[in-house]
XYZ file of C-alpha atoms in Angstrom:
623
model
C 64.763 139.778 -97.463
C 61.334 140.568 -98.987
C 58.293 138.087 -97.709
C 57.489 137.014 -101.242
C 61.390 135.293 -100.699
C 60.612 134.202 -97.613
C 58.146 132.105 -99.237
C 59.949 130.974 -101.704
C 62.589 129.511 -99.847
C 59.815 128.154 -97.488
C 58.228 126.373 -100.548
C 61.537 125.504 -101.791
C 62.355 123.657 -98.434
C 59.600 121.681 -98.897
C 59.963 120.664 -102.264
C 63.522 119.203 -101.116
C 61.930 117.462 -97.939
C 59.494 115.688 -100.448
C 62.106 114.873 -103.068
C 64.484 113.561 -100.366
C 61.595 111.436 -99.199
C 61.235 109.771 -102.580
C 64.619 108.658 -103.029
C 65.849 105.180 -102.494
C 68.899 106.258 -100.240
C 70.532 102.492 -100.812
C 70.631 103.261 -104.694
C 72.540 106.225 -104.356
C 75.806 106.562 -105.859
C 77.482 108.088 -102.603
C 80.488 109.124 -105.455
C 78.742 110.503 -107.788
C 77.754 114.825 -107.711
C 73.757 114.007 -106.616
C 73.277 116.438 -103.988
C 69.726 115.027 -102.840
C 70.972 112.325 -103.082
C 73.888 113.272 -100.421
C 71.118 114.886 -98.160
C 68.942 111.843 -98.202
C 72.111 109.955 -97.125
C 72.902 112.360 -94.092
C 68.930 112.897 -93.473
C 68.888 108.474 -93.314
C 72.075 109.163 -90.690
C 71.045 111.382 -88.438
C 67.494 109.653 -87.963
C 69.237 106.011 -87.212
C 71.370 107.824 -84.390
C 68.413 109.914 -83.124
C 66.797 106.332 -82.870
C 70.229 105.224 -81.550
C 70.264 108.030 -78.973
C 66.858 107.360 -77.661
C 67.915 103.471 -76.088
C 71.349 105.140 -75.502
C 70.049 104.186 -71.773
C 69.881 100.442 -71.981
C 72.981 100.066 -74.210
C 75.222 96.792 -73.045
C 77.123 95.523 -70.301
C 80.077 98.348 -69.690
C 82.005 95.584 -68.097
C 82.597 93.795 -71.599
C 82.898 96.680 -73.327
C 85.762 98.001 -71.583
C 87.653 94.632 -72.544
C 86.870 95.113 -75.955
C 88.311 98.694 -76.027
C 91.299 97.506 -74.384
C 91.416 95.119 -77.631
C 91.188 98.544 -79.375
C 94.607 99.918 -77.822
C 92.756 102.127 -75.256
C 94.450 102.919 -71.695
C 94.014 101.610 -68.216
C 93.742 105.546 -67.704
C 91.644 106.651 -70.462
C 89.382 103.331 -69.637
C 88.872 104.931 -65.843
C 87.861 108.295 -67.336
C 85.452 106.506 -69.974
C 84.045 104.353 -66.788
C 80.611 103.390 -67.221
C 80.393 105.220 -70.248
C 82.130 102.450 -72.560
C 78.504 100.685 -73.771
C 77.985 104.081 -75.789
C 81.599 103.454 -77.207
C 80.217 103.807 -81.555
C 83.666 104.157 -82.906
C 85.601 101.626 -85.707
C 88.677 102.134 -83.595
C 90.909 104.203 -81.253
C 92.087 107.650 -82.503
C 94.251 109.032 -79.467
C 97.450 106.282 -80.303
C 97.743 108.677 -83.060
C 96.434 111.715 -81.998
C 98.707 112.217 -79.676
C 96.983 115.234 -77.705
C 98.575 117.546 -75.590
C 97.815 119.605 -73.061
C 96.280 123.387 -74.115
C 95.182 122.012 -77.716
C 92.161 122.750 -79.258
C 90.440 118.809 -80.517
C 87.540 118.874 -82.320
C 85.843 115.656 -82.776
C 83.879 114.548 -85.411
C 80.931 112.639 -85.201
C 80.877 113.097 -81.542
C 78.693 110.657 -80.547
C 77.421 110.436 -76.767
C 81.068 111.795 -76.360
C 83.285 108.908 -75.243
C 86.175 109.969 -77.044
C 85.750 114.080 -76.595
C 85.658 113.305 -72.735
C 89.192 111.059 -73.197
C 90.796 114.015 -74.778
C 89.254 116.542 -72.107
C 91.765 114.705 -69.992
C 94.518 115.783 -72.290
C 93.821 119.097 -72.997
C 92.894 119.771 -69.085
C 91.569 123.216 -68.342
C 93.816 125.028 -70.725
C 91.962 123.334 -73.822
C 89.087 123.070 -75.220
C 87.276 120.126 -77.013
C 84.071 120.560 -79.348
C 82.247 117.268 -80.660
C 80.446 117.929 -83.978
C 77.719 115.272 -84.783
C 74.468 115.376 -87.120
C 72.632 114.030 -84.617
C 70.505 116.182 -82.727
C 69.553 113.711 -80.016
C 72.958 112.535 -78.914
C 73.990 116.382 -78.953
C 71.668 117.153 -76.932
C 72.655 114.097 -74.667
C 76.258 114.759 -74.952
C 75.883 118.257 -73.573
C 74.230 117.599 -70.703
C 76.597 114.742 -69.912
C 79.343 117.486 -70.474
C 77.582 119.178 -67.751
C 77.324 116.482 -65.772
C 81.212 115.562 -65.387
C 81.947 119.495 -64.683
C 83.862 119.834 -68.296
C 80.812 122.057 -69.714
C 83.718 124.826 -69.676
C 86.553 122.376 -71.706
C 84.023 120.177 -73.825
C 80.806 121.209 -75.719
C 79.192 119.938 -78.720
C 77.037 121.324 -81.380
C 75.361 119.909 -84.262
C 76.752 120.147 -87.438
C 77.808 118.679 -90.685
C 81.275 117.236 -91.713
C 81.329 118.499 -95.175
C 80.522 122.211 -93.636
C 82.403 122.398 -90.289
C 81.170 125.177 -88.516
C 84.266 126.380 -87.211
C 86.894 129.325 -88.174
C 89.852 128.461 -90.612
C 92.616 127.240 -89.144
C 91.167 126.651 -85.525
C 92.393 123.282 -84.544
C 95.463 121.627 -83.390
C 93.955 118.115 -83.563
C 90.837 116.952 -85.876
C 89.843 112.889 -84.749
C 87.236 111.013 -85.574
C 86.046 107.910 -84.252
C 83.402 106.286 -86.976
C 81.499 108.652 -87.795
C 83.725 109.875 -90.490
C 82.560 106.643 -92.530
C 78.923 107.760 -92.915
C 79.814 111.473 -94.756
C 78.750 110.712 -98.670
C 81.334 113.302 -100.100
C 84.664 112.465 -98.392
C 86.732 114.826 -100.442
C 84.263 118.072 -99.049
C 85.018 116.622 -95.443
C 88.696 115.818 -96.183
C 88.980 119.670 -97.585
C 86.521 120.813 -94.349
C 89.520 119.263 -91.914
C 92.145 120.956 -94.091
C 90.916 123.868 -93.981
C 89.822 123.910 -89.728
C 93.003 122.951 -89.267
C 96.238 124.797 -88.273
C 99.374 125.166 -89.635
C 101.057 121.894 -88.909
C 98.048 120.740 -87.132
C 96.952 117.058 -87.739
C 94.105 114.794 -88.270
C 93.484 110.895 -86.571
C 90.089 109.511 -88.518
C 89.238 106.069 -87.659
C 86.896 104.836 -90.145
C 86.085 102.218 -92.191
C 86.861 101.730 -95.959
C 85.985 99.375 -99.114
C 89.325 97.088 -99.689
C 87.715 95.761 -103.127
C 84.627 97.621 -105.739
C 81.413 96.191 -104.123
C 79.402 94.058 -107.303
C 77.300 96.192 -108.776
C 74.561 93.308 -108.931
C 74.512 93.318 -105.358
C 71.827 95.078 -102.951
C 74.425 96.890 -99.886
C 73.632 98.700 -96.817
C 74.199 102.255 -97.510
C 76.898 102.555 -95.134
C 78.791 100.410 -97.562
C 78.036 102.044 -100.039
C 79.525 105.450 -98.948
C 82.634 103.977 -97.613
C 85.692 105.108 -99.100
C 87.780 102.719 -101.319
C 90.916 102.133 -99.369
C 93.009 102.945 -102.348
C 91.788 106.261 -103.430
C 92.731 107.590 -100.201
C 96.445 108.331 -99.853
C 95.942 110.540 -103.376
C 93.087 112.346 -102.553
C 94.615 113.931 -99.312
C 97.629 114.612 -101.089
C 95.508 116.718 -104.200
C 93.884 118.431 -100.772
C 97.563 119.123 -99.488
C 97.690 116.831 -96.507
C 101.647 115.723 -95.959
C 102.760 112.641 -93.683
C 100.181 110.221 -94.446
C 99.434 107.449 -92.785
C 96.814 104.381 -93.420
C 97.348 102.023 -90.110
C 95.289 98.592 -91.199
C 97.383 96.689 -87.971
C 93.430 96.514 -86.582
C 91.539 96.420 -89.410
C 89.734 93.207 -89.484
C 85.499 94.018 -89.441
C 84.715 91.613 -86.171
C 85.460 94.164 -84.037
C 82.768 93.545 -81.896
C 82.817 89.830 -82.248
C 83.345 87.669 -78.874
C 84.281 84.991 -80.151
C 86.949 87.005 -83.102
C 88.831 89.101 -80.597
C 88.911 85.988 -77.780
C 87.719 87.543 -75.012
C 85.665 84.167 -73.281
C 88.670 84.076 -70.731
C 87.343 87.596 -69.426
C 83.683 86.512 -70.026
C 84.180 83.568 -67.468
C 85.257 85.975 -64.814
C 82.069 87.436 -64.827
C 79.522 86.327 -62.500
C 76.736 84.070 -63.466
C 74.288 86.398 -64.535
C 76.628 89.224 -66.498
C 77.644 85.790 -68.201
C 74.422 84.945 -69.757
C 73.719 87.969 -71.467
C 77.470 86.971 -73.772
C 76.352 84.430 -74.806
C 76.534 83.912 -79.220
C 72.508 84.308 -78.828
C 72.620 87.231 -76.270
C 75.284 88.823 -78.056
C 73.484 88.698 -82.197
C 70.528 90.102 -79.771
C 72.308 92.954 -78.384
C 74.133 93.624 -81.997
C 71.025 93.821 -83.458
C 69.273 96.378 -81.043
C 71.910 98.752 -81.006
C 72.329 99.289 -85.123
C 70.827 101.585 -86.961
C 70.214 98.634 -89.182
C 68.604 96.767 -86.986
C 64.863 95.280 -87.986
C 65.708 94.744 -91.647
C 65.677 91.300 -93.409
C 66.857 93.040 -96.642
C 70.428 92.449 -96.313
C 70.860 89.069 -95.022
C 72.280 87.816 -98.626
C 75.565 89.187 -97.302
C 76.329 86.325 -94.613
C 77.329 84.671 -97.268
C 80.225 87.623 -98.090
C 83.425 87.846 -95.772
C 83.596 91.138 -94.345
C 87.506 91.198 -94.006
C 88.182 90.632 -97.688
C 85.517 93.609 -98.922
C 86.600 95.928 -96.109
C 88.652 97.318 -94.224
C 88.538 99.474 -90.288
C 92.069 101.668 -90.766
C 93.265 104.977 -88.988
C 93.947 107.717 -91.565
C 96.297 110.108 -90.303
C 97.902 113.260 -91.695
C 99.288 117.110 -91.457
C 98.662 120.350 -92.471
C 101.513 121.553 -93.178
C 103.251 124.856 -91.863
C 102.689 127.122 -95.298
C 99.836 127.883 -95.607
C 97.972 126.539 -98.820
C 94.454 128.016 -100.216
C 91.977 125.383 -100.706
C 89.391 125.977 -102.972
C 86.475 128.074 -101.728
C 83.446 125.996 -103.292
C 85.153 122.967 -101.017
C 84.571 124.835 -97.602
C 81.432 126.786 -98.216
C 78.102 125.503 -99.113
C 75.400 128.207 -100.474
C 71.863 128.197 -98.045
C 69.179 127.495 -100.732
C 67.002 127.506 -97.523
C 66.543 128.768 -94.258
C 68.989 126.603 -91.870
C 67.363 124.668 -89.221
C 67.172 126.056 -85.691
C 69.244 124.465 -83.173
C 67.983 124.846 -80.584
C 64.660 125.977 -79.452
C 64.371 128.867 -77.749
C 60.517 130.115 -77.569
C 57.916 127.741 -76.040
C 55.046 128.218 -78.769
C 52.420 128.941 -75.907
C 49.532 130.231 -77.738
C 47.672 131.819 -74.352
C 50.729 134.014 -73.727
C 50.470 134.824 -77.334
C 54.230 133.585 -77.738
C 56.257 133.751 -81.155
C 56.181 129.831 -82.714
C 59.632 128.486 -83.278
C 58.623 128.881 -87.067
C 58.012 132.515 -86.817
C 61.389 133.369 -84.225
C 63.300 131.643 -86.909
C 61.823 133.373 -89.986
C 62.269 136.749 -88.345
C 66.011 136.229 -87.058
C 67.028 135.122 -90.703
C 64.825 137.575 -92.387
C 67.035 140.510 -89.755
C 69.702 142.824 -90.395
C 69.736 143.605 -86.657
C 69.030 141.770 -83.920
C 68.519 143.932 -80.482
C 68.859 141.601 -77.920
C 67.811 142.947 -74.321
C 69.242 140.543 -71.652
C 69.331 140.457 -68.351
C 72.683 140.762 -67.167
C 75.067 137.338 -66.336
C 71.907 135.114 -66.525
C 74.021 132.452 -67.695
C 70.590 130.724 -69.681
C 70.347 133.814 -71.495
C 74.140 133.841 -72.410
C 73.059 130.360 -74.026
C 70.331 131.929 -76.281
C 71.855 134.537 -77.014
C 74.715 131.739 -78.292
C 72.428 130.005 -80.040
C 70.657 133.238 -81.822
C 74.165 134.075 -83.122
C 75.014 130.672 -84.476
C 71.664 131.714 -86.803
C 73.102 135.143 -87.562
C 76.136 134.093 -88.402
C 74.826 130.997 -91.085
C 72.608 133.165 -92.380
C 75.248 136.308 -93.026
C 76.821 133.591 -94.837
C 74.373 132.744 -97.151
C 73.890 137.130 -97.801
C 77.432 137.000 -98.232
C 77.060 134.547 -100.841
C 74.093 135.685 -102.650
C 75.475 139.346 -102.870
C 73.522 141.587 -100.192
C 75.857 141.829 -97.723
C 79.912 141.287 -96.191
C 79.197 137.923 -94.920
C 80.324 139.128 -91.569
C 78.761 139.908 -87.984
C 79.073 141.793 -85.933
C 78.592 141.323 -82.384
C 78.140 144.640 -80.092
C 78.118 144.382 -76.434
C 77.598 146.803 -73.867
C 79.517 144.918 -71.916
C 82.621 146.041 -73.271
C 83.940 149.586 -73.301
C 84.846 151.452 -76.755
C 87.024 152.731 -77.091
C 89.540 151.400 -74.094
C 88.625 147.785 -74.878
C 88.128 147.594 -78.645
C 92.117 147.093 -79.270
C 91.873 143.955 -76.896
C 88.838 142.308 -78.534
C 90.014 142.512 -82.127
C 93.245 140.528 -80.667
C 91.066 138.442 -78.824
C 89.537 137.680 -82.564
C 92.780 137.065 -84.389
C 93.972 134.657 -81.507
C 91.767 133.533 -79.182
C 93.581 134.534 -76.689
C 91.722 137.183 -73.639
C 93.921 139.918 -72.219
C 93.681 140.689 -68.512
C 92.163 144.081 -69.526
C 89.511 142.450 -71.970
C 88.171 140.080 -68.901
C 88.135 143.429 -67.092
C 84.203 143.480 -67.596
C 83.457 145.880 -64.138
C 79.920 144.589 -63.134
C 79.849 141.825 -65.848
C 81.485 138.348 -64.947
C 84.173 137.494 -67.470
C 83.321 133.821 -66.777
C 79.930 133.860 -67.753
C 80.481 135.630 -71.354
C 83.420 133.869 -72.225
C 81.665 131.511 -73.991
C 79.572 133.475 -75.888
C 83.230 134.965 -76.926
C 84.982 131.467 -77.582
C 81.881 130.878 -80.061
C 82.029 134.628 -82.142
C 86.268 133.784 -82.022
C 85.361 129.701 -83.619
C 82.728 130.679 -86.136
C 85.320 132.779 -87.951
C 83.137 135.437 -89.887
C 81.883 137.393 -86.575
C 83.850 140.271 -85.059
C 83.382 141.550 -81.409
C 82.639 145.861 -80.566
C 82.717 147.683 -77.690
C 79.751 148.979 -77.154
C 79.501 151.376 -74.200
C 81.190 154.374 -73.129
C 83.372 154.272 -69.345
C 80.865 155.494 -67.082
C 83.610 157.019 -64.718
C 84.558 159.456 -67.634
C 81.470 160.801 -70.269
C 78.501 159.099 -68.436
C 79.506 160.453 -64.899
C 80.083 163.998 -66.891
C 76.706 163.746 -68.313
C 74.896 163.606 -64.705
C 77.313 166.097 -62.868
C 77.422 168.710 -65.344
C 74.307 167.990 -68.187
C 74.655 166.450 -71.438
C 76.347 169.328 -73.467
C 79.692 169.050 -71.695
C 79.148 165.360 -71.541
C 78.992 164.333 -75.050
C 82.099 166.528 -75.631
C 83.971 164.311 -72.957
C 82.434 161.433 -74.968
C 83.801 162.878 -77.998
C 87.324 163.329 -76.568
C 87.982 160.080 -75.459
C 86.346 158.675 -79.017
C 83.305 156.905 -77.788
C 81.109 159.675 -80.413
C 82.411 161.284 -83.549
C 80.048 164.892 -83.545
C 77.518 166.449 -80.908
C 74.819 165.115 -83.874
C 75.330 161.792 -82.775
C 73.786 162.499 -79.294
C 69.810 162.518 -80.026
C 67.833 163.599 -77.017
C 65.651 161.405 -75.520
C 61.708 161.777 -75.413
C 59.205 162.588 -73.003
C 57.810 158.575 -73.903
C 61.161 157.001 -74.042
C 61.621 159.128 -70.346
C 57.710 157.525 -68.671
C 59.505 153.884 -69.779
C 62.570 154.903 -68.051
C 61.120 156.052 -65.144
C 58.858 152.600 -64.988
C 61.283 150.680 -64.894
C 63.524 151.784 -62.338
C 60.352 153.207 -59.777
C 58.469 150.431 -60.575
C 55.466 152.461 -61.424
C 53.127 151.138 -63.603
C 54.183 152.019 -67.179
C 50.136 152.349 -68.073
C 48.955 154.005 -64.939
C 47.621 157.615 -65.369
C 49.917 159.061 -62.833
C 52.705 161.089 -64.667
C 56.196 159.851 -63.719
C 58.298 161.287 -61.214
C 61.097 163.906 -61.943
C 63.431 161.767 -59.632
C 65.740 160.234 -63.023
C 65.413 163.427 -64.953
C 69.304 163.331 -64.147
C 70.310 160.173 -64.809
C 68.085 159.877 -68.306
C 70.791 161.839 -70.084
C 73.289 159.135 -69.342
C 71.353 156.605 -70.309
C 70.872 158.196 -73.858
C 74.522 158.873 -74.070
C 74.970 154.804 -73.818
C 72.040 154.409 -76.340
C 73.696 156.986 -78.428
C 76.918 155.429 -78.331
C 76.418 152.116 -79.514
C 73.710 153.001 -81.811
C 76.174 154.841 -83.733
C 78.857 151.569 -83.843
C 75.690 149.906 -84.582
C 74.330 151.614 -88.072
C 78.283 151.975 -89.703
C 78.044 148.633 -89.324
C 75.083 148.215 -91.277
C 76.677 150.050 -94.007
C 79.344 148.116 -93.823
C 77.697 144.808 -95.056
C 77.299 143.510 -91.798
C 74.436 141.528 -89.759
C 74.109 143.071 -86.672
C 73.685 141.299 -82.986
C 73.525 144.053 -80.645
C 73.279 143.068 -76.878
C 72.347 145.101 -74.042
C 70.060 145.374 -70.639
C 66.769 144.678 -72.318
C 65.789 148.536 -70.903
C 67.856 149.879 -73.644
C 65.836 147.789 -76.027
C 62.361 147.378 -74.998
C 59.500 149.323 -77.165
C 62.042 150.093 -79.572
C 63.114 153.296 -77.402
C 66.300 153.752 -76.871
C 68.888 151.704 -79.436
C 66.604 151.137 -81.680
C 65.005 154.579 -82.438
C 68.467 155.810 -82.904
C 69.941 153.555 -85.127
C 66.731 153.726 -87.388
C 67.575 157.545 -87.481
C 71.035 157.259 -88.236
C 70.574 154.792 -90.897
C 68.514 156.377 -93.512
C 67.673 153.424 -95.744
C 64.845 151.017 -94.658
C 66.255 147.834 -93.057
C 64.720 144.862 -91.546
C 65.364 144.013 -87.271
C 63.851 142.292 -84.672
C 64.069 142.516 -81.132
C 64.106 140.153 -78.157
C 62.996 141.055 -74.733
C 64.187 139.138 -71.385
C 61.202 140.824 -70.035
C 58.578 138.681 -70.074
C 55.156 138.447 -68.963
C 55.990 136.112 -66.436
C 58.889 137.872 -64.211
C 59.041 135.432 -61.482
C 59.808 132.747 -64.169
C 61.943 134.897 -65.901
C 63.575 135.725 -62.238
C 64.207 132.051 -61.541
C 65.535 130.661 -64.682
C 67.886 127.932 -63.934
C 70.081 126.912 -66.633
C 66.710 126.125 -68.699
C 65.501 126.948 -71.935
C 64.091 130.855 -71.908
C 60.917 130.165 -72.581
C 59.172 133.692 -71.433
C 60.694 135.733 -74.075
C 58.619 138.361 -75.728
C 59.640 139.020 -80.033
C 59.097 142.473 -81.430
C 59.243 141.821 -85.464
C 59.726 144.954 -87.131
């Protein structure tokens, strides 16, 4: 992409952000086709829940609030998981009556939350499953994750921020799609309806508890927006049917709107066997308090025309269920996909802007991953902090090689090539692992690489759905030991033999530079000191251009494939642009744009001791 673009999407990005300022989000037609006026809606969201998420810490009593979720239909069991946690309960209801998970499925949750309900059906799913919470909310991400941590499920349950109406998951990925209130707050049901369709598998089912309309609001009336984007409880049952949901279900048995009312669901017998002090704060005054704290509507006198309205004859709190059924039907493309007219937000931070250090600002890391082809990442090897950057990096890559895809300039695809693996003995194994998810005992055969900590960073390229995983590195008990017994020649025609290179032109021989970086690095020796370098790696230097040689090759055909391009080795195959880089620039022979990141940074002892932190001693090379 060209820097004049650049701009102009920059520009364009903030002409949005000050048109979606000016809009009057409670006038919006939530069914009408006003896309600002859909963003403003989801922009209005996610700041109320950020808000939410900041006093997420002095949320009510988790005594009472487990009664009321009983109310709700919710276990003695799934109450001891939730514990403590039941004050950050936000849902309309309880999905898991019909959910119905089972052990080894795949959940995803929608509008996650602070995770209440994920964590229930981590229970279900034990080890063998996995659970991801998708909410707009940055904040109670963030919160959720670490709470994730916390329990010991960061391996079954992780959440990411993302938007209903564009899942960011693979097609036909889930068993189980539920959804616990925050389904209510999405302006375009039918995109989010069509989103769980299509995330779905075959004969894979949805349990959304939300709330609905019963009645058209008066138009003379001035409504809360969340009213206002509500579906109406008739329009329901034929819109997932157009979509091609079968078995449909709308449970109102719990549907009355005083869900949280003391006095509604009886509950004073319970209250009474508090003691004294729990007792005062339920009282009808400590209780419209507490109600009003915790909502996102919470300081406005606009809307308090509508006591005089009864909630349980305009709306209605149901359970939508449903299933995909076992043929599989095409939904329509414009329904799943949604064309980036800007750069997409980062989400997570990954660069401390630290002027001194003369650090990359979050601004500028962003503009020059999405502005990449390639992306040479040089890592340091089973640092599981760097695994999570390097996750986060490719959740940009892979938006963004959407948006190409879209616009014309490329597959739409990435690809993600790791030394880690070995081409071609592995490649087989990972393109299975791709179709199904599924690792073979010979893919999590990583030699000096722990299975455990990339697996992740493999679940995520298998969920996104439009990322593909390559071996990048020859065996180095066949061509790479050849190489430093018996010299490069008879080497690279090993390497050729067992299909790791195609021709001896693939093997470029390394420089007399590339070789004082090499040596560096390994001695130690000062890279800029005017000694020479030793001859002591003169023998092993071949081997390590075989490697760069290798994947720099799987590299560029997939460049002219279409592709984006994550490549990710030791950051000494990387650094200076020696090594990987050099070569794929001379294999490729048209001009295209890369960047690289460096685990090497300034700092090595803070680099040395990262700890499950934020990298924030990573040097950027934008070329």
């Amino acid at each position: 992409m060209e820097e004049e673009e650049m701009c102009s999407h920059a520009r364009a990005a903030l002409a949005k952000r000050k048109a979606l300022e000016e809009i009057d989000i409670h006038s919006v037609d939530a069914s009408s086709d006003n896309e600002f006026g859909h963003e403003a809606i989801k922009d209005h969201f996610a700041d109320a829940y950020n808000n939410v998420a900041d006093k997420s810490s002095s949320r009510g009593n988790a005594k009472i609030a487990s009664i009321l979720m009983r109310k709700l239909g919710y276990t003695d069991e799934e109450m001891k998981i939730i514990g403590s946690d039941a004050n950050l309960m936000q849902g309309t209801g309880n999905p898991h009556i019909a959910a119905n998970i089972q052990e080894g499925e795949i959940v995803i949750d929608l509008g996650s939350g602070f995770g209440v309900d994920a964590f229930v059906a981590a229970d279900k799913v034990g080890k063998s499953g996995k659970i991801i919470g998708i909410d707009i909310s940055r904040s109670e991400v963030d919160i959720s994750q670490k709470r994730s941590k916390d329990r010991g499920l960061e391996d079954i349950v992780t959440f990411r921020e993302g938007d209903i109406e564009d899942i960011p998951l693979r097609d036909s990925y889930a068993d189980c799609v539920m959804s616990n209130g925050g389904f209510c707050l999405v302006p375009d049901k039918i995109k989010a309806f069509s989103e769980i369709f299509r995330v779905l598998k075959p004969g894979g089912r949805m349990s959304i508890c939300c709330t609905t309309n019963r009645v058209e609001l008066p138009k003379n009336v001035d409504w809360p927006v969340c009213m206002n984007v509500f579906m109406k409880l008739n329009e329901i049952e034929p819109m997932l049917k157009k979509i091609g949901f079968t078995d449909i279900n709308i449970d109102l048995s719990n549907s009355r709107m005083d869900l949280w009312d003391l006095e509604a669901l009886d509950v004073q017998e319970e209250i009474s066997n508090l003691d004294p002090k729990e007792r005062e704060k339920y009282t009808k005054e400590a209780y419209e308090k507490r109600k009003e704290d915790s909502s996102v509507h919470s300081g406005s006198e606009r809307f308090q025309h509508l006591e005089e309205f009864d909630m349980n004859e305009l709306c209605a709190r149901v359970v939508i269920t449903g299933r995909k059924n076992h043929e599989k039907i095409k939904t329509n493309p414009s329904l799943n996909q949604s064309v980036r007219s800007n750069i997409p937000n980062l989400r997570h931070p990954i660069l401390d802007n630290n002027l001194d250090k003369n650090y990359f600002s979050e601004e500028e890391w962003l503009k020059a991953i999405t502005k990449s082809k390639v992306v040479f990442f040089g890592e340091r090897h089973n640092n599981s902090a760097i695994i999570d950057s390097q996750m986060r990096v490719l959740l940009e890559i892979s938006d963004f090689a959407k948006y190409r895809g879209l616009r014309g300039d490329g597959s739409g695809n990435v690809s993600l090539v790791m030394e880690q693996f070995i081409t071609p003995d592995q490649q087989d194994e990972l393109e299975n692992f791709i179709s199904t998810g599924i690792p073979s005992e010979k893919m999590k055969d990583m030699g000096g690489f722990e299975w455990e900590k990339y697996r992740k960073l493999c679940n995520l390229a298998y969920e996104l759905g439009n990322v593909k995983i390559y071996a990048g590195f020859p065996s180095r008990t066949k061509a790479v030991s050849t190489v430093v017994r018996e010299g490069y020649e008879k080497g690279v025609l090993q390497a050729i033999e067992e299909g790791s290179l195609r021709t001896s032109q693939d093997y470029i021989l390394g420089t007399e530079e590339h070789y004082n970086v090499f040596e560096s690095m390994i001695s130690g020796r000062n890279l800029n000191s005017s000694d020479n370098p030793t001859d002591d790696y003169r023998r092993i230097f071949p081997a390590q251009i075989l490697k760069d040689c290798v994947i720099s090759r799987i590299v560029s055909d997939r460049i002219l494939l279409g592709d984006s391009v994550m490549c990710l080795t030791g950051h000494g195959h990387t650094d200076f642009l020696f090594g990987i880089p050099e070569r794929v620039i001379q294999f490729h022979p048209q001009k295209f744009d890369f960047c690289t990141i460096s685990c090497a940074g300034k700092d090595e002892n803070n680099v040395e001791n990262l700890d499950g932190q934020r990298i924030a001693d990573m040097i950027l090379e934008i070329n």
